[in-house]
PDB file of C-alpha atoms in Angstrom:
ATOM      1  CA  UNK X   9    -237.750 -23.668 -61.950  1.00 56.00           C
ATOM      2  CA  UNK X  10    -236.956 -23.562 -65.620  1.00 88.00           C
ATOM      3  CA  UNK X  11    -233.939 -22.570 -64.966  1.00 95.00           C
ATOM      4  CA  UNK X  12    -233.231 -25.922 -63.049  1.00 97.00           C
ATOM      5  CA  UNK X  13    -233.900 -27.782 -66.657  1.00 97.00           C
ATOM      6  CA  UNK X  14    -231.354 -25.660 -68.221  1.00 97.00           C
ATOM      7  CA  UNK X  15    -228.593 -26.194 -65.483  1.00 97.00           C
ATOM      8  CA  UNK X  16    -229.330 -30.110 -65.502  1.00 98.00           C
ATOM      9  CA  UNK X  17    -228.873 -29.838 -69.847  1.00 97.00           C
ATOM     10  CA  UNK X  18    -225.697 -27.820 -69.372  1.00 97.00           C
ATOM     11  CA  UNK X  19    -224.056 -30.138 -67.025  1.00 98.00           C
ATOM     12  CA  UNK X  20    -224.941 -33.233 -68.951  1.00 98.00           C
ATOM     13  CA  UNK X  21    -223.566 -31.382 -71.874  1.00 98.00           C
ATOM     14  CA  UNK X  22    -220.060 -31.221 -69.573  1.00 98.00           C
ATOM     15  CA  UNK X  23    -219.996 -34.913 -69.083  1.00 98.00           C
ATOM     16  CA  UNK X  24    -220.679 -35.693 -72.319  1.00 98.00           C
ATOM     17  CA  UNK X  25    -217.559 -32.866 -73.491  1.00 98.00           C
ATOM     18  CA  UNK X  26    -215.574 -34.640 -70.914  1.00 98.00           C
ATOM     19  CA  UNK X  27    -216.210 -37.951 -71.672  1.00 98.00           C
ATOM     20  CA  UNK X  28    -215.259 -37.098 -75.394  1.00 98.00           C
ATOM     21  CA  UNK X  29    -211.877 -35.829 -74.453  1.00 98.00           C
ATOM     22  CA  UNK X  30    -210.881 -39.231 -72.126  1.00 98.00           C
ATOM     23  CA  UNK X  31    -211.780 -41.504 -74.747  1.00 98.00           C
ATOM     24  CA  UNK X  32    -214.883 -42.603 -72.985  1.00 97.00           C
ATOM     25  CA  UNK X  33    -218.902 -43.263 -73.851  1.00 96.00           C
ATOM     26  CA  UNK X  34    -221.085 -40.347 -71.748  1.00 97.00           C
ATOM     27  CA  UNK X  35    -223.372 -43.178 -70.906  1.00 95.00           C
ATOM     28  CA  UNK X  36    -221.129 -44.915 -68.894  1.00 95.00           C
ATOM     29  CA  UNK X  37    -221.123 -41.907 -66.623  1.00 98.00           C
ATOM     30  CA  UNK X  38    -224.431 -41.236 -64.209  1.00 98.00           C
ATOM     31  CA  UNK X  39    -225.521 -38.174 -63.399  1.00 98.00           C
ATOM     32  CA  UNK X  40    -226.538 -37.714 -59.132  1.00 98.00           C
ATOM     33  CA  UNK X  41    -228.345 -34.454 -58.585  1.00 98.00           C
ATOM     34  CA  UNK X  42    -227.707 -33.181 -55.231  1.00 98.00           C
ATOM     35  CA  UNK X  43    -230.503 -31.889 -53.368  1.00 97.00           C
ATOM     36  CA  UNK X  44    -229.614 -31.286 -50.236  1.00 95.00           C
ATOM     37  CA  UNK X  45    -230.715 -28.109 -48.292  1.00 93.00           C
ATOM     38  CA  UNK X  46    -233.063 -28.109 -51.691  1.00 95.00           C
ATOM     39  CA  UNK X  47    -237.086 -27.696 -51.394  1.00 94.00           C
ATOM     40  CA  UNK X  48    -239.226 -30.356 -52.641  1.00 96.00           C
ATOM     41  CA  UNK X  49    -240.079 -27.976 -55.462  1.00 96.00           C
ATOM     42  CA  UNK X  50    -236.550 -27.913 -56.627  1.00 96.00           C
ATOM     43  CA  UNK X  51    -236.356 -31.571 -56.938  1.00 97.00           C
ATOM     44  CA  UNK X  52    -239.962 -31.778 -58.896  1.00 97.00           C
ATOM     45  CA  UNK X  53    -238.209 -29.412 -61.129  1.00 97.00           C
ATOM     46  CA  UNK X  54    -235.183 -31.857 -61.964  1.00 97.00           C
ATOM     47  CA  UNK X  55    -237.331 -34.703 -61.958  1.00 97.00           C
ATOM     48  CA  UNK X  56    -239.607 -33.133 -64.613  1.00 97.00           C
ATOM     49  CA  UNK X  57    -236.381 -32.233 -66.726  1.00 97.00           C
ATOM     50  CA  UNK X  58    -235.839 -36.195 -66.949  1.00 97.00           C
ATOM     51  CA  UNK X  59    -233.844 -36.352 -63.593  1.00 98.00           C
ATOM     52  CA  UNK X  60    -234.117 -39.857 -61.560  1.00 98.00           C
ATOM     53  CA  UNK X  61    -230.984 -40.241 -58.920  1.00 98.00           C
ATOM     54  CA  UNK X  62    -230.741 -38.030 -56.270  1.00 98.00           C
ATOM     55  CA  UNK X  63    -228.535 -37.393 -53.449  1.00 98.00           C
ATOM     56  CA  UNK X  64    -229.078 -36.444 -50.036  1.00 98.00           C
ATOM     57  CA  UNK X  65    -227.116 -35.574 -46.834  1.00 97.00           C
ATOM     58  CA  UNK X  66    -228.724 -35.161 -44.016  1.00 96.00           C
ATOM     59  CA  UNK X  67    -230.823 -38.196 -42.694  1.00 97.00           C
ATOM     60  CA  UNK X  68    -233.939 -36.824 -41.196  1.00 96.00           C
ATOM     61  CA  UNK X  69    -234.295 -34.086 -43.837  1.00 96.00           C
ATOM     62  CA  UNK X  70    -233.920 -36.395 -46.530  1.00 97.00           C
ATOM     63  CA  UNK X  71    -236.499 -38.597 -44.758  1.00 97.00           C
ATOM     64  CA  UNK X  72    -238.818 -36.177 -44.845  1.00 97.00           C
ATOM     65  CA  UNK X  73    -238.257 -35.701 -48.566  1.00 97.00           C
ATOM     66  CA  UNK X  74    -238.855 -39.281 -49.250  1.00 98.00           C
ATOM     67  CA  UNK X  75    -241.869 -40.251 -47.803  1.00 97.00           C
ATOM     68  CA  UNK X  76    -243.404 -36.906 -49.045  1.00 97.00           C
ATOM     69  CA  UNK X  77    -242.517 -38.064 -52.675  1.00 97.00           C
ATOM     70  CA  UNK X  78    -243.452 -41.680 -52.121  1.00 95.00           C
ATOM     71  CA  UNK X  79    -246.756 -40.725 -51.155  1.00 94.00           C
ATOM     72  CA  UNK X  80    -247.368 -40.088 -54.525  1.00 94.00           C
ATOM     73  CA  UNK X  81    -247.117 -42.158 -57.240  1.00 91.00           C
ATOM     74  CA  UNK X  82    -245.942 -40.024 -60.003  1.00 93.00           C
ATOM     75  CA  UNK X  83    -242.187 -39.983 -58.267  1.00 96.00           C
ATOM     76  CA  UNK X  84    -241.945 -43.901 -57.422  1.00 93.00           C
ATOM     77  CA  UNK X  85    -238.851 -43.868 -59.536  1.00 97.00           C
ATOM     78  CA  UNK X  86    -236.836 -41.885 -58.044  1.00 98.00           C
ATOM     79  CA  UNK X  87    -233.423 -43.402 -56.970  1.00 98.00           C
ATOM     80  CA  UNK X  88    -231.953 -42.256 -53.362  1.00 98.00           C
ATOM     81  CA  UNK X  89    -227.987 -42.063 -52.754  1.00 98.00           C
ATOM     82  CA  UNK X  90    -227.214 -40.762 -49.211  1.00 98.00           C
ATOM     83  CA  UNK X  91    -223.986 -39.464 -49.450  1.00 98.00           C
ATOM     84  CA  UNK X  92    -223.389 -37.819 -46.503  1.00 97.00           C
ATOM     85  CA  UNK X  93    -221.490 -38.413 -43.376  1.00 96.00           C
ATOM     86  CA  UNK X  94    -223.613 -40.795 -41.420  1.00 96.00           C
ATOM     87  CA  UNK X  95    -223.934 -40.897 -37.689  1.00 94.00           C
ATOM     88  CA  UNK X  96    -224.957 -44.489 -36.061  1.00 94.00           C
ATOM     89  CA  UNK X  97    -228.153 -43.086 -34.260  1.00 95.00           C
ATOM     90  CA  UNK X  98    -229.703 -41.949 -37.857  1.00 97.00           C
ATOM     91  CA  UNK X  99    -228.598 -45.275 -39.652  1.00 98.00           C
ATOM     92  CA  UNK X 100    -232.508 -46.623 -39.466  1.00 98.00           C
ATOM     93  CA  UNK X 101    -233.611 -43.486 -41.042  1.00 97.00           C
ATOM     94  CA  UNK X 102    -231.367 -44.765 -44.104  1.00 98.00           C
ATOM     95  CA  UNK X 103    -231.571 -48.070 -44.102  1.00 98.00           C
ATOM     96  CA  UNK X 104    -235.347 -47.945 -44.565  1.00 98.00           C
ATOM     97  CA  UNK X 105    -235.387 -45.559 -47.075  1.00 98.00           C
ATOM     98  CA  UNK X 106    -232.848 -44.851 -49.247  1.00 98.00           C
ATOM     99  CA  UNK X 107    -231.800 -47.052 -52.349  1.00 98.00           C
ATOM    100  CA  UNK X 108    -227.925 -46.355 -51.874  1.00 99.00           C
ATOM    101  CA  UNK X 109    -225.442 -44.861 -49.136  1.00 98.00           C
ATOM    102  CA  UNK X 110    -222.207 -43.838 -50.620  1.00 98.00           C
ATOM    103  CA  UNK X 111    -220.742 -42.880 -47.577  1.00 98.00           C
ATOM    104  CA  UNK X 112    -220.163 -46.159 -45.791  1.00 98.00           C
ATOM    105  CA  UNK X 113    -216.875 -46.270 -43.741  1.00 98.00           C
ATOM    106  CA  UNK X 114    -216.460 -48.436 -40.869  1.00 98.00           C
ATOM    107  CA  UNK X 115    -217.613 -51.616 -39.014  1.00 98.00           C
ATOM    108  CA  UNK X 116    -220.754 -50.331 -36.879  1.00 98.00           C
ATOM    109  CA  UNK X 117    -222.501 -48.571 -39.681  1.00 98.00           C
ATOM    110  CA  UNK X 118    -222.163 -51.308 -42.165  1.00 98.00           C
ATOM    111  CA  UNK X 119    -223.806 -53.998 -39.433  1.00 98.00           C
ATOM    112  CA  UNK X 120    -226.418 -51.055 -38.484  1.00 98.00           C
ATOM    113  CA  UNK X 121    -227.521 -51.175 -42.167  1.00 98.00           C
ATOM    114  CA  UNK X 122    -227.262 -54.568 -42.322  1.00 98.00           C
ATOM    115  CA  UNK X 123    -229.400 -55.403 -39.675  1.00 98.00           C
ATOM    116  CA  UNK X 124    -231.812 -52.339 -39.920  1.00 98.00           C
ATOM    117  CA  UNK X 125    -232.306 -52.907 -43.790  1.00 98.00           C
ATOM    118  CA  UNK X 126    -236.163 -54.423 -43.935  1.00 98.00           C
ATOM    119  CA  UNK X 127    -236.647 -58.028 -45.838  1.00 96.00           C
ATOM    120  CA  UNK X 128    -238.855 -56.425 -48.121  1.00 95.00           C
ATOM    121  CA  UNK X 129    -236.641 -53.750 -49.593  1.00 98.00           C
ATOM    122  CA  UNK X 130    -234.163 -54.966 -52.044  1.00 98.00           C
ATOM    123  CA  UNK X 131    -230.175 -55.024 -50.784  1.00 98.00           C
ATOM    124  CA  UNK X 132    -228.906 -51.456 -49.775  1.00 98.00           C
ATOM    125  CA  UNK X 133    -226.215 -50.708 -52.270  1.00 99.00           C
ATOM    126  CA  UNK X 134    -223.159 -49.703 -50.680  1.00 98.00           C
ATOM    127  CA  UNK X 135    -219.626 -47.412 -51.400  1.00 98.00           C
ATOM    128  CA  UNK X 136    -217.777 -47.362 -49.590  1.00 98.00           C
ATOM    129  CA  UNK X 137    -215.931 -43.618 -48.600  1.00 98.00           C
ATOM    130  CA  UNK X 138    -212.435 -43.137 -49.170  1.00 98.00           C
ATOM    131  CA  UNK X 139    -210.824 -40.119 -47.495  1.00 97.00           C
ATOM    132  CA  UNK X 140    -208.340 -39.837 -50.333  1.00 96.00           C
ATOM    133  CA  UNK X 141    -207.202 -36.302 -49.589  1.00 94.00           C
ATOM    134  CA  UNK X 142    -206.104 -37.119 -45.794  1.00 91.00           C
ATOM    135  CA  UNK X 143    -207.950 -34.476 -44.346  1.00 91.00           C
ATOM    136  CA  UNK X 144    -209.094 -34.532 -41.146  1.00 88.00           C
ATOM    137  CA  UNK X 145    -211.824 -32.297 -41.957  1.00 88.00           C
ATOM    138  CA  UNK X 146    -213.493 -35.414 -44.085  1.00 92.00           C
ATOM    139  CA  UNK X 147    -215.504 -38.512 -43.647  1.00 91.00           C
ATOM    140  CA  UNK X 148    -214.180 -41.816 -45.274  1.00 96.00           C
ATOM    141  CA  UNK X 149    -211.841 -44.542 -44.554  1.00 97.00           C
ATOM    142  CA  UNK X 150    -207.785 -44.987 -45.177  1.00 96.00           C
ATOM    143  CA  UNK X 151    -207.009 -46.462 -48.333  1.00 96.00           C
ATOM    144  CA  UNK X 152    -205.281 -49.280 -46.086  1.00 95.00           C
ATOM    145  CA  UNK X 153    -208.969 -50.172 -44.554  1.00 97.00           C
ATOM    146  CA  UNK X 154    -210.989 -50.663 -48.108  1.00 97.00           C
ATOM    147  CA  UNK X 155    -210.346 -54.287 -48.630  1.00 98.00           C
ATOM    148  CA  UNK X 156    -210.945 -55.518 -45.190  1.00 98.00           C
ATOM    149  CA  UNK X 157    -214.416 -53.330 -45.362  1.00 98.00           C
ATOM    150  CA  UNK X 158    -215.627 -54.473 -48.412  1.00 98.00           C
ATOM    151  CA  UNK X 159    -215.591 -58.000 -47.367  1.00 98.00           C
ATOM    152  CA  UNK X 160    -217.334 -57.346 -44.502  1.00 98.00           C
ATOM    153  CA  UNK X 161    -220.198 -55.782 -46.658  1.00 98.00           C
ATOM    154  CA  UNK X 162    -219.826 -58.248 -49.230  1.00 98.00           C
ATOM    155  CA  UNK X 163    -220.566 -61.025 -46.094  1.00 98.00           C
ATOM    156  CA  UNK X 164    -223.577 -58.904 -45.649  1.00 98.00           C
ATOM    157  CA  UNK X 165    -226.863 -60.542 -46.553  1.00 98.00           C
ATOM    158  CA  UNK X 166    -229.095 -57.441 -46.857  1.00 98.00           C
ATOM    159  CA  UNK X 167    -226.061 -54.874 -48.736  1.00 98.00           C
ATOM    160  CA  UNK X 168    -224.361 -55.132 -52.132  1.00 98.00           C
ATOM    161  CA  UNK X 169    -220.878 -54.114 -52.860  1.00 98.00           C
ATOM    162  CA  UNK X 170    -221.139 -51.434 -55.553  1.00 98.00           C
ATOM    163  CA  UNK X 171    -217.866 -49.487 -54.970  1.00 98.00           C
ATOM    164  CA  UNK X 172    -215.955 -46.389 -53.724  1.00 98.00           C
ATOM    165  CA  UNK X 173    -216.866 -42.754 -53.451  1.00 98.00           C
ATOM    166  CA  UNK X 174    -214.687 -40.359 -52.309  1.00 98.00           C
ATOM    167  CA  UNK X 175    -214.435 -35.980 -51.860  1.00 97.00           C
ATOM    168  CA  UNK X 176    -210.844 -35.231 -53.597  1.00 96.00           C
ATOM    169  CA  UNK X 177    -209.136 -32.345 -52.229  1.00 94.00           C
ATOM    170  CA  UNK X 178    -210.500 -28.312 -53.003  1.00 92.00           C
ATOM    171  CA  UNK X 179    -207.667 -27.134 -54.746  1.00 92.00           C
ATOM    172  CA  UNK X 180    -206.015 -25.323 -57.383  1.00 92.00           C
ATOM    173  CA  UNK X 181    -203.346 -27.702 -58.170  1.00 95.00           C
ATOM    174  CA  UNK X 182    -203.942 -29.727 -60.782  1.00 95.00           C
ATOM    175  CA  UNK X 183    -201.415 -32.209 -60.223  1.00 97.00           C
ATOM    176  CA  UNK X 184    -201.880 -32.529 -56.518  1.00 96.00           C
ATOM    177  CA  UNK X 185    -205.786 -33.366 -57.812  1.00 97.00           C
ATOM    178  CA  UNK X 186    -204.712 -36.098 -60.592  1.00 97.00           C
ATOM    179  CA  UNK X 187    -202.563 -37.794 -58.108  1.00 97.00           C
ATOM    180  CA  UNK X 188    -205.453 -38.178 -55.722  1.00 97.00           C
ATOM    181  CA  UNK X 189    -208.054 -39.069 -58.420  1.00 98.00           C
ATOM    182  CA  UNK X 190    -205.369 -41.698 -59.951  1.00 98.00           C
ATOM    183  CA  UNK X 191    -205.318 -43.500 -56.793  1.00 98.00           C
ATOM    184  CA  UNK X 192    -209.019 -43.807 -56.522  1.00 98.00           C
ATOM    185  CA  UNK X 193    -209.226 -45.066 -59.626  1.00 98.00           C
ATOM    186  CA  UNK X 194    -206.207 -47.860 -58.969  1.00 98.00           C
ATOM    187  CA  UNK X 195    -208.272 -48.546 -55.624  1.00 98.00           C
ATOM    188  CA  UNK X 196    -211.652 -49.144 -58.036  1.00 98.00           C
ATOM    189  CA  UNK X 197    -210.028 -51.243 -60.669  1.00 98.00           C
ATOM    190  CA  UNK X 198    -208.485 -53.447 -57.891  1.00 98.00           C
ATOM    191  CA  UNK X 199    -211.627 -53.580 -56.110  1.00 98.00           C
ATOM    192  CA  UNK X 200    -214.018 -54.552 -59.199  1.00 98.00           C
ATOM    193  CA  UNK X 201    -211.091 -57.329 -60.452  1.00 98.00           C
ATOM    194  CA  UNK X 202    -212.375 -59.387 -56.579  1.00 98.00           C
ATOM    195  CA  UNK X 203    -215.749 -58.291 -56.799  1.00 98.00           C
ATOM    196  CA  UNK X 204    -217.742 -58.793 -59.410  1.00 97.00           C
ATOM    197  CA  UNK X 205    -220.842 -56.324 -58.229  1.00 98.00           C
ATOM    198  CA  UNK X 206    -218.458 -53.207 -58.297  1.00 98.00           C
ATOM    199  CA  UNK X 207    -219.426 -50.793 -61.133  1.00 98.00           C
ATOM    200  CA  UNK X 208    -219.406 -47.502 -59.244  1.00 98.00           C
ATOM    201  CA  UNK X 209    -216.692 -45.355 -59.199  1.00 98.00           C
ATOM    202  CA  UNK X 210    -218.464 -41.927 -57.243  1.00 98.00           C
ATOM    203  CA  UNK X 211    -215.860 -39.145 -57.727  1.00 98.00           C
ATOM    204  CA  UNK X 212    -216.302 -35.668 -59.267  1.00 98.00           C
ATOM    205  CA  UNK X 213    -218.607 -32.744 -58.540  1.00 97.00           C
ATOM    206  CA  UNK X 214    -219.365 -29.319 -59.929  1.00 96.00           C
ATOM    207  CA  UNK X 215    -215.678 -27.685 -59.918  1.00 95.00           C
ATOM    208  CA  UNK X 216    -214.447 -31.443 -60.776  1.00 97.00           C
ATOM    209  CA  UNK X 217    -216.191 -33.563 -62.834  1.00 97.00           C
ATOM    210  CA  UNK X 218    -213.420 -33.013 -65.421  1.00 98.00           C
ATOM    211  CA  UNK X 219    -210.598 -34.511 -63.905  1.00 98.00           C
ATOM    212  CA  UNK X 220    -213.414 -37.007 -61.862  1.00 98.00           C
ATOM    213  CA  UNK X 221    -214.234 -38.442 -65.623  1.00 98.00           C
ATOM    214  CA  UNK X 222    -210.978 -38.452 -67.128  1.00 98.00           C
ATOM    215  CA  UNK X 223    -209.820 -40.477 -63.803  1.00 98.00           C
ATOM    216  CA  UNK X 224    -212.747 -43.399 -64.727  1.00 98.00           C
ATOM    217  CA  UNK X 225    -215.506 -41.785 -62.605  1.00 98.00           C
ATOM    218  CA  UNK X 226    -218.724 -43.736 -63.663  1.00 98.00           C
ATOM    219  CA  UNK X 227    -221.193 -41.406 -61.569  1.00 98.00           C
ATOM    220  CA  UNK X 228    -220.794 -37.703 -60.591  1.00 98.00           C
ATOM    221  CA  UNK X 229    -222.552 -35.962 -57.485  1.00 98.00           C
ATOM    222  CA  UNK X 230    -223.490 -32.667 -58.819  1.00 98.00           C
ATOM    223  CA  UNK X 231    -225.449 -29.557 -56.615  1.00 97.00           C
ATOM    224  CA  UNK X 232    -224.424 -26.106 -57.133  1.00 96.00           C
ATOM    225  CA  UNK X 233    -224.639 -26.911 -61.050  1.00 97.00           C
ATOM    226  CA  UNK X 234    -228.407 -27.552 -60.836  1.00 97.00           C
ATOM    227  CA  UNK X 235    -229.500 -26.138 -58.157  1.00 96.00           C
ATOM    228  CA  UNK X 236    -227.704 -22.957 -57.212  1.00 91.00           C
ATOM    229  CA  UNK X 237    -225.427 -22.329 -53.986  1.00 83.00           C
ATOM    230  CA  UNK X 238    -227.065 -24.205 -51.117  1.00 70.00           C
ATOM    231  CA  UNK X 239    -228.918 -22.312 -47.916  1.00 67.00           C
ATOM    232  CA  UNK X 240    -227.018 -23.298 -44.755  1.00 57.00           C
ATOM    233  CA  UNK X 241    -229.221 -21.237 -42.424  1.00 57.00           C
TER     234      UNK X 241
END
């Protein structure tokens, strides 16, 4: 598990590179460790390295996770992001346990969350997920659908507006990347100049955070990096 220290030290060393080359301040730009598929061992290991915000996937999993951890009072400060597609059926599962969910996208799920978030929690943060790639493959909402949703969550009484997340496309071309990434962060500006609570700009992972930070990501979701390639099985 040493090993996880040493991947979490050379990643923030990338964002801090990165950050240097696009003119911008490293601490401007959070760091989410993504544990999904990841044993409860692996995330004691980050959190021992200094790690706090970590993101999960998978709703019951994740769960399972959390009230394991909460149990004990040395990991109370660990920030949740759910950041995975979210089905309506497993919404309660988030809303009463998580701190964020990055993957908001239509009507249903953000009344579910809404109504399902309990009175003494604070607000859910919200970002909402942009599917800025087009591919059907994806979770995330048109670019055409982001102001109408936001208002809805910013009508919400128990979920803040903190701002948009979205999976750019896998691919070699750079310029087919930027173009993407440069209308996410058009979409962010736009959306923080009407709402005040939007400081989160959730773009960039391990092959990306490059182009994610140079683009005005302010937190990247990072797994392989730390962790090693996930376990599907």
């Amino acid at each position: 598990m040493n090993q996880i220290a040493q991947h979490l030290l050379q990643v923030k060393e990338r964002i801090v590179q990165a950050a240097q080359q696009a003119g911008r301040g490293a601490d401007h730009i959070q760091l989410l460790a993504v544990s999904k598929t990841k044993p409860l061992e692996a995330i004691q290991a980050a959190y021992g390295a200094g790690q706090r915000r970590f993101g999960e996937s998978y709703a019951q999993e994740a769960a399972l996770k959390i009230d394991t951890l909460r149990a004990q009072a040395d990991y109370a400060d660990i920030e949740w992001h759910f950041i995975g597609p979210l089905q309506s059926n497993k919404s309660r599962l988030v809303a009463e346990r998580f701190d964020w969910v990055q993957s908001v996208d239509r009507d249903k799920l953000i009344e579910r969350l809404n109504n399902q978030r309990p009175t003494g929690l604070p607000a859910l943060n919200v970002c909402l997920q942009i599917n800025i790639s087009g591919e059907s493959s994806k979770s995330g909402t048109s670019e055409q659908e982001i102001f109408r949703l936001a208002a809805l969550v910013a009508q919400s009484e128990r979920l803040v507006l903190r701002g948009l997340m979205a999976i750019p496309e896998h691919t070699s071309d750079e310029v087919v990347l930027a173009t993407q990434m440069r209308r996410m962060q058009a979409l962010f500006t736009e959306l923080a100049r009407q709402y005040p609570s939007v400081d989160t700009l959730s773009m960039g992972m391990t092959e990306d955070l490059e182009p994610a930070i140079a683009h005005g990501s302010t937190m990247v979701r990072v797994g392989t990096a730390i962790f090693g390639a996930r376990d599907y099985a």
